[in-house]
């Protein structure tokens, strides 16, 4: 088994579609009732009455009946490693560093590009079926198969990076350059790339600076229309500052974020996953640098590293978004679960039910992600001129009944089974609950081949 081409179906051209007579639309300015949305040339071109749209915009190719649907912007999963769908359930209930060093990293060292691509196809399929339209994902890039090639084929929007460690050094930098050359800006900016040092405890200060220098160089070459951002794991465990200090002989007593800021590698283009264990100086560094946070509440609980104080981060004016982290430490890429968990943890942490309301947590999972990715003019909300990244939820589902409030429903009771249709960039990728761009039977067979091959390679 060396190829998984058969699981990808051809991607249609974006079409002119009317999402007709939606019962409720979560618009950028609030709730809109019983209006239609015209999608054309990848974008939302009109929101209004069907007759008025027809008069001003002419005809369309396809109708999607939304009369019993809630129409929302797609979720933005701002931190994941979706190819790790292949490893979910493989090793559980271990301390974070043991899990990484004894289980995950030895397998990852032997993973083949086709296996990574098929893992990413599985993760992307699950993401689409749970209403996600954009993923910021970080893993291992190879020109013969990667998360980037999988997302490009499936039609999901993505920001993809190659994780760099001390032990991948120069090779990691070269892979990032190759990833940028092959994928940055692909399909009118649907696929973008980022740079990604794994973490300040697995990248030396020199390497962190070299990666930031590479990002600036790549931005000069490729970043005119779509900026190239940087993303890394930051302050995930409370042992991290000491780990960095002892490994690299550097001063981290003011905190991990302050350390990054002192190196000159933290700025408004930096997306810091986790950011749980923060000092007062760290909050100062966030405010000064305008770096953003991608919080992964389920993964943080599962690996036992703590709870991020999102109400505090928001009150400091920091851009906060949500992510699932990799499916091996979650074990899904379901943003309904993540949104609910973020809200519940904020309430539990503060002993205050008013913290991170349903509306606020949904904003983190949509507009917050768009802002962190510097794509708020295109995605994260429903408005005329936005890219058509749209999710239709079926309000006849059990979890939607009775229906009182759109935000309360999405944040607390909606389930991925309620996802009826998903559009990304004007293409219908999920129709009546079925992914259109993947052959599921072939995906199953490829996953099963990949798992057998991994087991056999590990036993050698
Ligand atoms: Zn991660």
CSV table of C-alpha atoms and ligand atoms in Angstrom, one decimal:
chain,number,residue,atom,x,y,z
A,1,UNK,CA,0.0,0.0,0.0
A,2,UNK,CA,1.6,3.2,-1.0
A,3,UNK,CA,-1.2,5.4,-2.4
A,4,UNK,CA,-4.4,6.8,-1.0
A,5,UNK,CA,-5.5,8.7,-4.1
A,6,UNK,CA,-8.7,6.8,-4.4
A,7,UNK,CA,-10.3,8.2,-1.2
A,8,UNK,CA,-10.4,11.7,-2.6
A,9,UNK,CA,-13.1,12.7,-5.1
A,10,UNK,CA,-12.6,15.5,-7.5
A,11,UNK,CA,-13.3,19.0,-6.1
A,12,UNK,CA,-16.1,20.8,-8.0
A,13,UNK,CA,-15.8,24.4,-9.0
A,14,UNK,CA,-17.4,26.8,-6.5
A,15,UNK,CA,-21.0,27.3,-7.6
A,16,UNK,CA,-23.8,29.9,-7.5
A,17,UNK,CA,-26.0,28.7,-4.7
A,18,UNK,CA,-29.1,30.1,-2.9
A,19,UNK,CA,-29.4,29.1,0.7
A,20,UNK,CA,-33.1,29.6,0.7
A,21,UNK,CA,-35.4,31.1,3.3
A,22,UNK,CA,-33.2,30.2,6.3
A,23,UNK,CA,-35.2,30.1,9.6
A,24,UNK,CA,-32.4,31.8,11.5
A,25,UNK,CA,-29.0,33.2,10.3
A,26,UNK,CA,-26.3,34.1,12.8
A,27,UNK,CA,-25.2,37.2,11.0
A,28,UNK,CA,-22.2,39.4,11.9
A,29,UNK,CA,-24.6,42.0,13.4
A,30,UNK,CA,-26.9,39.5,15.2
A,31,UNK,CA,-29.8,37.2,14.5
A,32,UNK,CA,-31.5,37.4,11.0
A,33,UNK,CA,-34.8,35.5,10.5
A,34,UNK,CA,-36.3,34.1,7.3
A,35,UNK,CA,-33.9,35.5,4.8
A,36,UNK,CA,-31.9,33.9,2.0
A,37,UNK,CA,-28.2,33.9,1.3
A,38,UNK,CA,-26.8,34.0,-2.3
A,39,UNK,CA,-23.3,32.5,-2.7
A,40,UNK,CA,-21.4,33.2,-5.9
A,41,UNK,CA,-17.7,33.1,-6.9
A,42,UNK,CA,-16.8,31.7,-3.4
A,43,UNK,CA,-18.4,34.5,-1.5
A,44,UNK,CA,-21.6,35.6,0.2
A,45,UNK,CA,-22.9,38.2,-2.3
A,46,UNK,CA,-26.4,38.9,-0.9
A,47,UNK,CA,-28.4,38.4,2.3
A,48,UNK,CA,-32.1,39.2,2.0
A,49,UNK,CA,-35.5,38.3,0.5
A,50,UNK,CA,-35.4,35.7,-2.3
A,51,UNK,CA,-37.4,37.9,-4.7
A,52,UNK,CA,-35.1,40.9,-4.1
A,53,UNK,CA,-32.0,38.7,-4.5
A,54,UNK,CA,-33.4,37.3,-7.8
A,55,UNK,CA,-34.2,40.8,-9.0
A,56,UNK,CA,-30.7,42.2,-8.3
A,57,UNK,CA,-28.5,39.1,-8.8
A,58,UNK,CA,-30.3,37.0,-11.5
A,59,UNK,CA,-30.6,33.2,-11.3
A,60,UNK,CA,-28.5,30.6,-9.5
A,61,UNK,CA,-27.5,27.0,-10.2
A,62,UNK,CA,-28.7,25.3,-7.0
A,63,UNK,CA,-31.1,25.8,-4.1
A,64,UNK,CA,-30.4,24.6,-0.6
A,65,UNK,CA,-33.7,24.6,1.4
A,66,UNK,CA,-32.9,26.1,4.8
A,67,UNK,CA,-36.4,26.7,6.0
A,68,UNK,CA,-35.8,24.5,9.1
A,69,UNK,CA,-32.2,25.4,9.5
A,70,UNK,CA,-30.0,27.5,11.6
A,71,UNK,CA,-27.3,29.0,9.4
A,72,UNK,CA,-24.0,29.8,11.2
A,73,UNK,CA,-20.4,30.6,10.2
A,74,UNK,CA,-18.2,27.5,10.2
A,75,UNK,CA,-16.1,26.8,13.2
A,76,UNK,CA,-12.4,27.7,13.1
A,77,UNK,CA,-10.3,25.1,14.8
A,78,UNK,CA,-7.2,27.2,15.5
A,79,UNK,CA,-4.9,24.5,16.9
A,80,UNK,CA,-4.7,20.9,15.8
A,81,UNK,CA,-2.6,18.2,14.3
A,82,UNK,CA,-5.3,16.5,12.3
A,83,UNK,CA,-3.2,13.7,10.9
A,84,UNK,CA,-2.9,12.4,14.5
A,85,UNK,CA,-6.4,11.1,13.9
A,86,UNK,CA,-4.4,8.0,12.9
A,87,UNK,CA,-3.0,7.7,16.5
A,88,UNK,CA,-6.1,8.3,18.5
A,89,UNK,CA,-6.7,5.7,21.2
A,90,UNK,CA,-3.3,4.2,20.6
A,91,UNK,CA,-1.9,5.3,24.1
A,92,UNK,CA,-3.9,7.0,26.8
A,93,UNK,CA,-3.7,8.1,30.4
A,94,UNK,CA,0.0,8.9,30.5
A,95,UNK,CA,1.8,12.0,31.8
A,96,UNK,CA,2.3,14.5,28.9
A,97,UNK,CA,6.1,14.2,28.5
A,98,UNK,CA,6.0,10.3,28.8
A,99,UNK,CA,3.1,10.2,26.3
A,100,UNK,CA,5.1,12.3,23.8
A,101,UNK,CA,8.5,10.8,24.3
A,102,UNK,CA,7.7,7.2,24.8
A,103,UNK,CA,4.7,6.8,22.5
A,104,UNK,CA,3.9,9.5,20.1
A,105,UNK,CA,7.4,10.7,18.9
A,106,UNK,CA,8.8,7.1,18.2
A,107,UNK,CA,5.8,6.4,16.0
A,108,UNK,CA,5.9,9.8,14.3
A,109,UNK,CA,9.6,9.2,13.4
A,110,UNK,CA,8.5,6.2,11.3
A,111,UNK,CA,5.3,7.6,9.8
A,112,UNK,CA,5.2,7.7,6.0
A,113,UNK,CA,3.8,10.6,3.9
A,114,UNK,CA,0.9,8.6,2.6
A,115,UNK,CA,-0.1,7.6,6.2
A,116,UNK,CA,0.0,11.2,7.2
A,117,UNK,CA,-2.1,12.2,4.3
A,118,UNK,CA,-4.7,9.6,5.1
A,119,UNK,CA,-4.7,10.5,8.8
A,120,UNK,CA,-5.3,14.1,7.8
A,121,UNK,CA,-8.1,13.0,5.4
A,122,UNK,CA,-9.8,11.2,8.4
A,123,UNK,CA,-9.4,14.3,10.6
A,124,UNK,CA,-10.6,16.6,8.0
A,125,UNK,CA,-13.6,14.4,7.3
A,126,UNK,CA,-14.6,14.4,10.9
A,127,UNK,CA,-14.0,18.2,11.1
A,128,UNK,CA,-16.4,18.8,8.2
A,129,UNK,CA,-19.0,16.5,9.7
A,130,UNK,CA,-18.9,18.5,12.9
A,131,UNK,CA,-19.2,22.0,11.3
A,132,UNK,CA,-15.6,23.1,11.0
A,133,UNK,CA,-14.6,25.0,7.9
A,134,UNK,CA,-11.1,26.1,8.8
A,135,UNK,CA,-8.3,24.3,10.6
A,136,UNK,CA,-4.9,25.6,11.7
A,137,UNK,CA,-2.9,22.3,11.7
A,138,UNK,CA,0.6,21.5,12.3
A,139,UNK,CA,2.4,18.2,11.6
A,140,UNK,CA,5.0,16.7,9.3
A,141,UNK,CA,5.3,18.0,5.7
A,142,UNK,CA,6.5,16.0,2.7
A,143,UNK,CA,5.9,16.8,-0.9
A,144,UNK,CA,4.5,13.3,-1.6
A,145,UNK,CA,1.8,13.4,1.1
A,146,UNK,CA,0.8,15.8,3.9
A,147,UNK,CA,-2.0,17.5,5.8
A,148,UNK,CA,-1.7,20.3,3.2
A,149,UNK,CA,-2.3,17.9,0.3
A,150,UNK,CA,-5.3,16.3,2.1
A,151,UNK,CA,-7.0,19.6,2.9
A,152,UNK,CA,-6.3,20.9,-0.6
A,153,UNK,CA,-8.0,17.8,-2.0
A,154,UNK,CA,-11.0,17.7,0.4
A,155,UNK,CA,-11.8,21.4,0.1
A,156,UNK,CA,-11.4,22.5,3.7
A,157,UNK,CA,-9.8,25.8,4.5
A,158,UNK,CA,-6.4,25.4,6.2
A,159,UNK,CA,-3.4,27.0,7.7
A,160,UNK,CA,-0.8,24.3,7.6
A,161,UNK,CA,2.7,24.1,9.1
A,162,UNK,CA,5.6,21.7,9.5
A,163,UNK,CA,6.6,21.3,13.2
A,164,UNK,CA,10.2,22.1,13.8
A,165,UNK,CA,12.3,20.7,16.7
A,166,UNK,CA,15.9,20.9,17.8
A,167,UNK,CA,16.5,17.5,16.3
A,168,UNK,CA,14.9,18.4,12.9
A,169,UNK,CA,16.8,21.7,12.7
A,170,UNK,CA,17.9,22.6,9.2
A,171,UNK,CA,15.7,19.9,7.7
A,172,UNK,CA,12.7,21.4,9.4
A,173,UNK,CA,13.4,24.8,8.0
A,174,UNK,CA,13.8,23.4,4.5
A,175,UNK,CA,10.5,21.5,4.8
A,176,UNK,CA,8.8,24.7,5.7
A,177,UNK,CA,10.3,26.4,2.6
A,178,UNK,CA,9.1,23.6,0.5
A,179,UNK,CA,5.6,23.7,2.1
A,180,UNK,CA,5.4,27.4,1.3
A,181,UNK,CA,6.6,27.0,-2.3
A,182,UNK,CA,4.0,24.2,-3.0
A,183,UNK,CA,1.0,25.3,-1.0
A,184,UNK,CA,0.9,28.9,0.2
A,185,UNK,CA,-2.0,30.8,-1.3
A,186,UNK,CA,-3.3,27.7,-3.2
A,187,UNK,CA,-6.9,27.8,-4.5
A,188,UNK,CA,-7.3,31.6,-4.1
A,189,UNK,CA,-5.8,31.6,-0.5
A,190,UNK,CA,-7.9,28.7,0.8
A,191,UNK,CA,-4.7,26.9,1.8
A,192,UNK,CA,-2.0,29.0,3.6
A,193,UNK,CA,1.0,28.0,5.4
A,194,UNK,CA,2.6,29.0,8.7
A,195,UNK,CA,6.0,28.5,10.4
A,196,UNK,CA,5.9,26.4,13.5
A,197,UNK,CA,8.6,25.8,16.1
A,198,UNK,CA,7.1,23.0,18.2
A,199,UNK,CA,7.6,24.7,21.6
A,200,UNK,CA,10.2,26.7,23.5
A,201,UNK,CA,11.2,23.6,25.4
A,202,UNK,CA,11.9,21.7,22.2
A,203,UNK,CA,13.5,24.5,20.2
A,204,UNK,CA,16.6,26.4,21.3
A,205,UNK,CA,16.5,30.2,21.4
A,206,UNK,CA,18.7,30.3,18.3
A,207,UNK,CA,16.3,28.0,16.4
A,208,UNK,CA,13.3,30.1,17.5
A,209,UNK,CA,15.0,33.2,16.1
A,210,UNK,CA,16.0,31.4,12.9
A,211,UNK,CA,12.4,30.3,12.3
A,212,UNK,CA,11.2,33.9,12.9
A,213,UNK,CA,13.8,35.1,10.4
A,214,UNK,CA,12.6,32.4,7.9
A,215,UNK,CA,9.0,33.5,8.4
A,216,UNK,CA,9.9,37.1,7.5
A,217,UNK,CA,11.9,35.9,4.5
A,218,UNK,CA,8.9,33.8,3.3
A,219,UNK,CA,6.6,36.7,3.8
A,220,UNK,CA,8.7,38.9,1.5
A,221,UNK,CA,8.6,36.2,-1.1
A,222,UNK,CA,5.0,34.8,-0.8
A,223,UNK,CA,3.1,36.9,1.8
A,224,UNK,CA,1.9,39.9,-0.2
A,225,UNK,CA,-1.8,38.7,-0.4
A,226,UNK,CA,-1.8,36.2,2.4
A,227,UNK,CA,0.4,36.8,5.4
A,228,UNK,CA,2.5,33.9,6.8
A,229,UNK,CA,1.9,33.5,10.5
A,230,UNK,CA,3.8,31.6,13.2
A,231,UNK,CA,2.3,29.1,15.6
A,232,UNK,CA,3.7,27.2,18.6
A,233,UNK,CA,2.8,25.5,21.9
A,234,UNK,CA,3.3,27.9,24.8
A,235,UNK,CA,3.1,27.5,28.6
A,236,UNK,CA,1.2,24.2,28.3
A,237,UNK,CA,2.5,22.6,31.6
A,238,UNK,CA,3.7,24.2,34.8
A,239,UNK,CA,7.1,22.5,34.4
A,240,UNK,CA,7.8,24.2,31.1
A,241,UNK,CA,9.7,27.4,32.4
A,242,UNK,CA,12.1,25.2,34.4
A,243,UNK,CA,12.5,22.8,31.6
A,244,UNK,CA,13.5,25.6,29.2
A,245,UNK,CA,15.8,27.1,31.8
A,246,UNK,CA,17.7,23.9,32.6
A,247,UNK,CA,17.9,22.8,29.0
A,248,UNK,CA,19.1,26.0,27.3
A,249,UNK,CA,20.6,27.9,30.3
A,250,UNK,CA,18.3,30.9,29.8
A,251,UNK,CA,16.3,33.1,32.2
A,252,UNK,CA,12.7,32.1,32.3
A,253,UNK,CA,11.7,33.3,35.7
A,254,UNK,CA,9.4,36.0,34.3
A,255,UNK,CA,7.5,33.3,32.4
A,256,UNK,CA,7.6,31.4,29.1
A,257,UNK,CA,5.7,34.2,27.1
A,258,UNK,CA,8.0,36.8,28.5
A,259,UNK,CA,11.0,34.7,27.5
A,260,UNK,CA,9.7,34.5,23.9
A,261,UNK,CA,9.0,38.2,23.9
A,262,UNK,CA,12.6,38.9,25.1
A,263,UNK,CA,13.9,36.8,22.1
A,264,UNK,CA,12.0,39.0,19.7
A,265,UNK,CA,9.9,36.1,18.3
A,266,UNK,CA,6.5,37.1,19.7
A,267,UNK,CA,4.4,39.5,17.7
A,268,UNK,CA,0.8,40.0,16.3
A,269,UNK,CA,1.5,37.2,13.8
A,270,UNK,CA,2.2,34.7,16.6
A,271,UNK,CA,-0.5,32.2,17.6
A,272,UNK,CA,0.3,30.7,21.0
A,273,UNK,CA,-1.5,27.4,21.6
A,274,UNK,CA,-2.5,26.6,25.2
A,275,UNK,CA,-1.0,29.5,27.2
A,276,UNK,CA,-2.2,28.1,30.6
A,277,UNK,CA,0.6,28.9,33.0
A,278,UNK,CA,1.0,32.7,32.7
A,279,UNK,CA,2.7,35.2,35.0
A,280,UNK,CA,1.8,38.9,35.3
A,281,UNK,CA,4.8,39.6,33.1
A,282,UNK,CA,3.4,37.1,30.5
A,283,UNK,CA,0.2,39.0,30.3
A,284,UNK,CA,2.2,42.2,29.8
A,285,UNK,CA,4.1,40.4,27.0
A,286,UNK,CA,0.9,39.4,25.3
A,287,UNK,CA,-0.5,42.9,25.5
A,288,UNK,CA,2.7,44.5,24.1
A,289,UNK,CA,3.2,41.9,21.4
A,290,UNK,CA,-0.5,41.5,20.4
A,291,UNK,CA,0.2,37.8,20.0
A,292,UNK,CA,-3.0,35.6,20.2
A,293,UNK,CA,-4.0,32.5,22.1
A,294,UNK,CA,-5.5,29.3,20.7
A,295,UNK,CA,-6.9,27.5,23.8
A,296,UNK,CA,-7.5,23.8,23.7
A,297,UNK,CA,-9.6,23.0,26.8
A,298,UNK,CA,-10.4,19.4,26.2
A,299,UNK,CA,-6.8,18.4,25.4
A,300,UNK,CA,-5.5,20.4,28.4
A,301,UNK,CA,-7.8,18.4,30.7
A,302,UNK,CA,-7.0,15.1,29.1
A,303,UNK,CA,-3.3,15.5,29.5
A,304,UNK,CA,-3.7,16.9,32.9
A,305,UNK,CA,-1.9,20.2,32.5
A,306,UNK,CA,-4.5,22.6,33.9
A,307,UNK,CA,-7.1,25.1,32.8
A,308,UNK,CA,-6.4,28.3,30.9
A,309,UNK,CA,-7.9,31.5,32.4
A,310,UNK,CA,-9.7,32.7,29.3
A,311,UNK,CA,-11.9,35.3,31.1
A,312,UNK,CA,-8.6,36.9,32.3
A,313,UNK,CA,-7.0,36.7,28.8
A,314,UNK,CA,-10.1,38.3,27.2
A,315,UNK,CA,-10.2,41.0,29.9
A,316,UNK,CA,-6.6,41.8,29.0
A,317,UNK,CA,-7.6,42.5,25.4
A,318,UNK,CA,-5.8,39.4,24.1
A,319,UNK,CA,-7.3,37.8,20.9
A,320,UNK,CA,-8.5,34.4,22.1
A,321,UNK,CA,-9.6,31.5,19.9
A,322,UNK,CA,-10.3,27.8,20.4
A,323,UNK,CA,-8.8,24.6,19.1
A,324,UNK,CA,-9.2,20.9,19.6
A,325,UNK,CA,-5.4,20.0,19.6
A,326,UNK,CA,-4.6,16.7,17.9
A,327,UNK,CA,-7.2,13.9,17.9
A,328,UNK,CA,-4.7,11.8,19.9
A,329,UNK,CA,-5.1,14.1,22.9
A,330,UNK,CA,-8.8,15.0,22.6
A,331,UNK,CA,-9.9,12.4,21.0
A,332,UNK,CA,-12.1,14.2,18.4
A,333,UNK,CA,-11.8,17.4,16.3
A,334,UNK,CA,-15.4,18.3,17.3
A,335,UNK,CA,-15.6,22.1,17.9
A,336,UNK,CA,-19.1,21.8,19.5
A,337,UNK,CA,-17.5,19.9,22.3
A,338,UNK,CA,-14.7,22.3,22.6
A,339,UNK,CA,-16.9,25.4,22.6
A,340,UNK,CA,-19.0,23.9,25.4
A,341,UNK,CA,-16.0,22.9,27.4
A,342,UNK,CA,-14.4,26.3,27.1
A,343,UNK,CA,-17.6,27.9,28.5
A,344,UNK,CA,-18.1,25.4,31.3
A,345,UNK,CA,-14.4,25.6,32.4
A,346,UNK,CA,-14.6,29.4,32.6
A,347,UNK,CA,-17.7,29.1,34.8
A,348,UNK,CA,-16.1,26.4,37.0
A,349,UNK,CA,-12.8,28.2,37.3
A,350,UNK,CA,-14.3,31.4,38.5
A,351,UNK,CA,-17.3,29.9,40.3
A,352,UNK,CA,-19.5,32.3,38.2
A,353,UNK,CA,-22.1,31.2,35.7
A,354,UNK,CA,-22.0,34.5,33.9
A,355,UNK,CA,-18.4,33.8,32.6
A,356,UNK,CA,-17.9,33.0,28.9
A,357,UNK,CA,-21.6,33.1,27.9
A,358,UNK,CA,-22.9,30.9,25.1
A,359,UNK,CA,-22.5,33.9,22.7
A,360,UNK,CA,-19.0,34.7,23.8
A,361,UNK,CA,-17.8,31.1,23.6
A,362,UNK,CA,-19.2,30.8,20.0
A,363,UNK,CA,-17.5,34.1,19.1
A,364,UNK,CA,-14.1,32.6,20.3
A,365,UNK,CA,-14.8,29.5,18.1
A,366,UNK,CA,-15.6,31.5,15.0
A,367,UNK,CA,-14.7,35.3,14.9
A,368,UNK,CA,-11.8,34.8,17.4
A,369,UNK,CA,-10.1,32.3,15.2
A,370,UNK,CA,-10.6,34.5,12.1
A,371,UNK,CA,-9.0,37.4,14.0
A,372,UNK,CA,-6.1,35.3,15.2
A,373,UNK,CA,-5.5,34.1,11.6
A,374,UNK,CA,-5.8,37.7,10.3
A,375,UNK,CA,-8.7,36.5,8.1
A,376,UNK,CA,-11.5,38.4,9.8
A,377,UNK,CA,-12.3,40.3,6.6
A,378,UNK,CA,-13.0,36.9,4.9
A,379,UNK,CA,-14.2,34.3,7.4
A,380,UNK,CA,-15.5,33.7,11.0
A,381,UNK,CA,-18.8,35.5,10.4
A,382,UNK,CA,-21.7,35.7,8.0
A,383,UNK,CA,-21.8,39.0,6.0
A,384,UNK,CA,-22.0,40.2,2.4
A,385,UNK,CA,-18.5,40.0,1.0
A,386,UNK,CA,-17.3,37.1,3.3
A,387,UNK,CA,-16.0,33.9,1.9
A,388,UNK,CA,-18.9,31.4,1.9
A,389,UNK,CA,-17.8,29.2,4.8
A,390,UNK,CA,-21.3,28.3,6.1
A,391,UNK,CA,-22.9,25.5,8.2
A,392,UNK,CA,-26.6,24.6,8.2
A,393,UNK,CA,-27.8,22.9,11.4
A,394,UNK,CA,-31.0,20.9,11.3
A,395,UNK,CA,-33.4,22.4,13.8
A,396,UNK,CA,-35.7,19.3,13.6
A,397,UNK,CA,-32.9,17.3,15.4
A,398,UNK,CA,-33.6,16.0,18.9
A,399,UNK,CA,-30.9,18.2,20.5
A,400,UNK,CA,-32.5,21.3,18.9
A,401,UNK,CA,-35.9,20.8,20.5
A,402,UNK,CA,-37.4,22.9,22.0
A,403,UNK,CA,-35.7,25.8,20.3
A,404,UNK,CA,-35.5,29.1,22.3
A,405,UNK,CA,-32.2,30.7,21.5
A,406,UNK,CA,-29.6,30.2,18.7
A,407,UNK,CA,-26.5,30.8,20.9
A,408,UNK,CA,-27.7,28.6,23.8
A,409,UNK,CA,-28.5,25.8,21.4
A,410,UNK,CA,-25.1,25.9,19.5
A,411,UNK,CA,-23.0,26.3,22.7
A,412,UNK,CA,-24.7,23.8,25.0
A,413,UNK,CA,-26.9,21.3,23.2
A,414,UNK,CA,-26.0,21.1,19.5
A,415,UNK,CA,-24.2,17.9,18.4
A,416,UNK,CA,-22.3,17.1,15.2
A,417,UNK,CA,-25.2,14.9,14.1
A,418,UNK,CA,-27.2,18.2,13.7
A,419,UNK,CA,-24.8,19.3,10.9
A,420,UNK,CA,-26.8,19.1,7.7
A,421,UNK,CA,-24.8,21.0,5.0
A,422,UNK,CA,-21.4,22.6,5.0
A,423,UNK,CA,-20.0,25.0,2.5
A,424,UNK,CA,-16.4,26.1,2.3
A,425,UNK,CA,-15.4,28.7,-0.2
A,426,UNK,CA,-18.7,28.3,-2.0
A,427,UNK,CA,-18.4,24.6,-2.5
A,428,UNK,CA,-20.9,22.2,-0.8
A,429,UNK,CA,-18.6,19.8,1.0
A,430,UNK,CA,-21.3,18.2,3.2
A,431,UNK,CA,-24.8,17.6,1.8
A,432,UNK,CA,-27.5,16.1,4.0
A,433,UNK,CA,-24.9,14.9,6.5
A,434,UNK,CA,-22.6,13.2,3.9
A,435,UNK,CA,-19.2,14.4,2.9
A,436,UNK,CA,-19.1,14.9,-0.8
A,437,UNK,CA,-15.4,15.0,-1.5
A,438,UNK,CA,-14.3,11.7,0.2
A,439,UNK,CA,-15.1,8.1,-0.7
A,440,UNK,CA,-15.7,6.9,2.8
A,441,UNK,CA,-15.3,3.2,2.0
A,442,UNK,CA,-11.9,3.8,0.5
A,443,UNK,CA,-11.0,6.0,3.4
A,444,UNK,CA,-11.8,3.1,5.8
A,445,UNK,CA,-9.7,0.7,3.8
A,446,UNK,CA,-6.8,3.1,3.7
A,447,UNK,CA,-6.9,3.8,7.4
A,448,UNK,CA,-6.9,0.1,8.1
A,449,UNK,CA,-3.9,-0.5,5.8
A,450,UNK,CA,-2.1,2.4,7.4
A,451,UNK,CA,-2.6,1.1,11.0
A,452,UNK,CA,-1.4,-2.4,10.0
A,453,UNK,CA,1.7,-1.0,8.3
A,454,UNK,CA,2.5,1.2,11.3
A,455,UNK,CA,2.2,-1.9,13.7
A,456,UNK,CA,4.5,-3.9,11.4
A,457,UNK,CA,7.1,-1.1,11.1
A,458,UNK,CA,7.1,-0.7,14.9
A,459,UNK,CA,7.8,-4.3,15.5
A,460,UNK,CA,10.9,-4.3,13.2
B,1,LIG,ZN1,-0.7,20.8,19.9
